[in-house]
Structures are given as C-alpha cells and as structure tokens.
Amino acid sequence: GAVVSQHPSRVICKSGTSVKIECRSLDFQATTMFWYRQFPKKSLMLMATSNEGSKATYEQGVEKDKFLINHASLTLSTLTVTSAHPEDSSFYICSVLRTSGRISYEQYFGPGTRLTVT
Amino acid sequence: EDQVTQSPEALRLQEGESSSLNCSYTVSGLRGLFWYRQDPGKGPEFLFTLYSAGEEKEKERLKATLTKKESFLHITAPKPEDSATYLCAVQAPDSNSGYALNFGKGTSLLVTP
C-alpha cells in the first residue's frame, strides 16, 4: 500500500480568501498524484492530475486559475483554492499513484480535507 | 455517459447474511477495476484491483470477481464493522491521465447486529 496524509483535515474560510491544502506521500516517492472532490452523498470527481516537476493537467470544467496545483517534490502536492466561494465548499481528497511492474498501478487516497467557505 | 454503475445504491443486511454488490462498466480496453471502502468523512481505503476477466481476489470476508462487463464484491457473513460505502472505479483512458479513476456512485452497506 501507501500512506498518504493531508493537511488540514478541516478548514473554514471566508468568501474571497484563498486556502492551501497539502497532500504528502509518506512512504514512497510519488511522481503522479491526483486531486478529487466529493460532494455530500456523491462519488469522487477527478479535478486534476499532478505531475512532479511539470504543470498539472485539469479535467474539463475545472478552472485551473481557481484551483492551483503545485507538485514541487516527489512527496508533496498542494492544492490552493483561490478566491473561495461558498460553492467551493466540498470534501477534497488527494491520491498517489503507485506502480509496480508493467501492469500494476494502484491509487491510495489521503484522509481528505473538508473545506467550508462562509 | 456513465462508465461505471453500481447496484444496489443501498443495502441493509443482518449480521451473518451474505450478499453481493455489483459494479457494471462500459469502458473499452479496461486497464484495471478497483474496489474501495469509504467510511463517512474519510478518504477511500484501497481493497482490490482486478486486471483481467476471470480474476478473483480475497481479503477476509470480501471477495472480488471480474468479468468482461461487471465486477462483484461478495461479502460473506458480514459484521457490523463492514458497514461503509463501497466504491467501484475503473481507470479512465479518456481522461488527461490514463491512470485516473472514474468512480461509480457507490453502494452504502449497513450491517445490523
């Protein structure tokens, strides 16, 4: 498996401010990480793929200027929600991609960050 | 178009009452099908990956199987601690990353004593 941490676990911010969420791979070096968001009673929706040392690739409909992703090292990716609005309130979850050989590529998730924008 | 459909949406079992959860998918060229368990307010916990039809994997009371169109998660003699939402996901070849996961909506399982 893999051990993934996220910080903070919960954050409340005011509308118009920015919030940074950290995702750390604790037991191996992760070239690729992913960011998902999850609304109540809904499934996970992929927001972007974060690649170490290069720009993140965003899914259709996700504003890259609003959700800034930085993957500056093999153990850390950050998601910054800029100029947050109440509709950005959600559960944000990161994952790391762990590959083994040619066919094994598994994703392990962090514990999630609950963002509430007031 | 949904690529992953899970059924039932919710399932209530008595302790010891075995059952199966279904995950049907329409992705062509499946790279992998994944099962996760998610507890309220937590991130998904990895359970299994299945790569080819006919493959089976087991872990304690759980057994996952895969065909060319669907996967089943069999729960044998469940206990209350098995209560959770079970998520199925396939790797989405048409996303920006071929390794990203496309999730179903999940099956919410409640096991009562």
XYZ file of C-alpha atoms in Angstrom:
231
model
C 0.000 0.000 0.000
C 0.930 3.598 0.569
C 0.500 6.097 3.365
C -0.897 9.459 2.372
C -1.563 12.430 4.619
C -3.486 15.633 4.067
C -3.379 18.876 5.943
C -5.524 20.428 7.190
C -8.275 17.901 7.784
C -10.842 20.670 8.150
C -10.757 24.343 7.239
C -13.280 27.125 7.373
C -12.560 30.296 5.454
C -14.354 33.436 4.446
C -15.550 34.072 0.938
C -12.860 35.700 -1.192
C -9.885 34.269 0.670
C -7.512 31.541 -0.513
C -6.900 28.180 1.110
C -3.982 25.794 0.618
C -4.336 22.040 1.106
C -1.262 19.809 1.342
C -1.022 16.194 0.271
C 2.003 14.184 1.305
C 3.181 10.740 0.286
C 4.822 9.443 3.448
C 6.403 6.170 2.426
C 7.380 6.423 -1.236
C 8.151 8.972 -3.898
C 5.098 9.778 -5.949
C 5.648 11.119 -9.425
C 1.925 11.348 -10.016
C -0.781 12.471 -7.650
C -4.440 13.215 -8.243
C -6.924 15.643 -6.742
C -10.587 14.754 -6.400
C -13.559 16.470 -4.861
C -16.626 14.883 -3.368
C -19.990 16.482 -2.640
C -22.271 15.056 0.059
C -23.660 11.648 -0.859
C -21.922 11.828 -4.232
C -18.964 9.978 -5.614
C -15.474 11.288 -6.229
C -14.898 13.525 -9.225
C -11.412 13.929 -10.641
C -10.241 17.522 -10.739
C -6.673 17.290 -11.955
C -3.571 15.185 -12.334
C -0.480 16.486 -10.620
C 2.902 15.520 -12.057
C 6.108 16.264 -10.213
C 8.126 18.959 -11.923
C 5.549 19.833 -14.551
C 2.223 21.591 -14.860
C -0.895 19.872 -13.657
C -3.442 18.697 -16.177
C -7.021 19.638 -15.404
C -10.242 17.873 -16.226
C -12.810 19.592 -18.387
C -14.775 22.175 -16.448
C -12.185 22.661 -13.711
C -10.777 26.191 -13.630
C -7.009 25.993 -13.450
C -6.699 29.598 -12.289
C -9.009 28.904 -9.391
C -7.572 25.570 -8.312
C -3.810 25.986 -8.345
C -1.800 22.795 -8.088
C 1.888 22.618 -7.312
C 3.790 19.327 -7.230
C 7.206 20.628 -6.284
C 8.646 17.424 -4.859
C 8.107 13.691 -5.047
C 6.359 13.681 -1.692
C 4.268 16.841 -1.739
C 1.468 18.238 -3.861
C -0.561 21.283 -2.891
C -3.975 22.468 -3.990
C -4.770 26.141 -3.485
C -8.361 27.239 -3.802
C -8.151 30.900 -4.760
C -10.861 33.461 -4.075
C -13.018 30.797 -2.494
C -16.789 30.993 -2.694
C -19.446 29.014 -0.828
C -19.957 26.763 -3.853
C -16.332 25.618 -3.429
C -17.282 24.029 -0.124
C -16.607 20.349 -0.538
C -14.503 17.381 0.538
C -11.155 17.443 -1.261
C -9.201 14.210 -1.470
C -5.804 13.516 -2.958
C -4.345 10.233 -4.082
C -0.941 8.922 -5.060
C -0.235 6.607 -7.937
C 1.911 3.637 -7.110
C 3.147 1.476 -9.944
C 4.693 -1.951 -9.791
C 5.949 -3.587 -12.917
C 4.120 -3.073 -16.195
C 0.540 -3.650 -15.177
C 0.115 -2.741 -11.546
C -0.839 0.884 -10.941
C -2.821 1.459 -7.822
C -4.082 4.622 -6.192
C -4.005 5.249 -2.491
C -6.004 8.062 -1.012
C -5.444 10.571 1.709
C -7.934 11.143 4.532
C -9.477 14.171 2.838
C -9.900 17.855 3.683
C -13.299 19.309 4.475
C -13.461 22.884 3.168
C -16.269 25.165 4.266
C -16.490 28.641 2.771
C -18.696 31.092 4.650
C -22.474 8.610 -20.377
C -21.873 6.697 -17.170
C -18.956 4.325 -17.425
C -19.452 2.750 -14.014
C -22.799 1.774 -12.497
C -23.115 0.300 -9.052
C -26.084 -1.523 -7.591
C -27.837 -1.512 -5.300
C -27.477 2.074 -4.081
C -28.081 0.941 -0.543
C -28.113 -2.450 1.109
C -29.115 -3.446 4.599
C -28.003 -6.838 5.874
C -28.254 -8.653 9.127
C -25.008 -9.812 10.657
C -24.037 -13.093 9.026
C -26.265 -12.569 5.981
C -24.024 -12.905 2.907
C -24.651 -10.855 -0.220
C -23.033 -9.337 -3.314
C -22.545 -5.838 -4.629
C -22.484 -5.245 -8.371
C -20.381 -2.929 -10.497
C -21.029 -2.855 -14.233
C -18.780 -0.902 -16.574
C -18.730 0.152 -20.198
C -15.109 1.192 -20.616
C -13.379 -0.460 -23.538
C -9.829 -1.531 -23.065
C -10.103 -1.839 -19.314
C -6.790 -1.245 -17.595
C -7.978 -2.051 -14.113
C -11.063 -2.174 -11.918
C -10.729 -1.035 -8.338
C -12.761 -1.536 -5.192
C -12.535 0.858 -2.268
C -14.235 1.158 1.082
C -15.130 4.628 2.318
C -16.232 5.471 5.835
C -18.096 8.759 6.486
C -15.765 11.745 6.459
C -12.754 9.660 5.412
C -10.836 9.049 2.226
C -11.351 5.799 0.298
C -9.459 2.777 1.577
C -7.979 0.514 -1.083
C -9.383 -3.014 -1.173
C -8.673 -4.718 -4.507
C -7.506 -4.226 -8.058
C -8.621 -6.604 -10.792
C -6.972 -6.502 -14.200
C -8.449 -9.273 -16.330
C -11.684 -11.222 -16.694
C -11.759 -14.294 -14.521
C -9.522 -12.781 -11.889
C -10.565 -13.116 -8.238
C -9.115 -11.630 -5.077
C -9.995 -12.196 -1.427
C -9.449 -10.348 1.801
C -11.041 -11.559 4.995
C -14.821 -11.597 4.388
C -14.564 -9.895 0.997
C -14.071 -11.462 -2.401
C -13.952 -9.537 -5.663
C -14.513 -11.087 -9.071
C -14.334 -9.672 -12.595
C -15.968 -10.477 -15.928
C -15.779 -8.571 -19.191
C -18.773 -6.437 -18.233
C -19.010 -6.365 -14.464
C -17.443 -6.995 -11.124
C -18.931 -8.380 -7.949
C -17.905 -7.766 -4.399
C -19.066 -10.719 -2.342
C -19.419 -10.233 1.388
C -19.524 -13.442 3.386
C -21.009 -13.449 6.877
C -20.726 -9.674 7.284
C -20.221 -7.975 10.617
C -21.411 -4.529 11.718
C -17.892 -3.175 11.203
C -18.266 -3.902 7.484
C -20.812 -1.086 7.292
C -19.459 1.531 4.881
C -19.839 2.798 1.343
C -18.162 0.548 -1.208
C -16.876 2.295 -4.301
C -16.014 0.770 -7.636
C -13.780 2.581 -10.105
C -12.212 1.983 -13.491
C -9.206 3.656 -14.988
C -10.423 6.236 -17.458
C -8.426 6.087 -20.652
C -10.038 9.268 -21.998
C -9.042 11.465 -19.083
C -5.925 13.578 -19.220
C -4.172 10.859 -17.296
C -4.750 7.270 -18.318
C -4.313 6.285 -14.695
C -7.030 8.500 -13.224
C -10.063 6.748 -11.788
C -13.692 7.065 -12.859
C -15.869 6.188 -9.873
C -19.338 4.751 -9.576
C -21.767 6.292 -7.109
C -21.166 3.604 -4.538
C -23.214 1.140 -2.530
C -23.989 2.140 1.030
C -23.906 -1.004 3.153
C -25.395 -1.238 6.624
C -24.923 -4.399 8.642
C -27.089 -4.663 11.713
C -26.364 -6.898 14.719
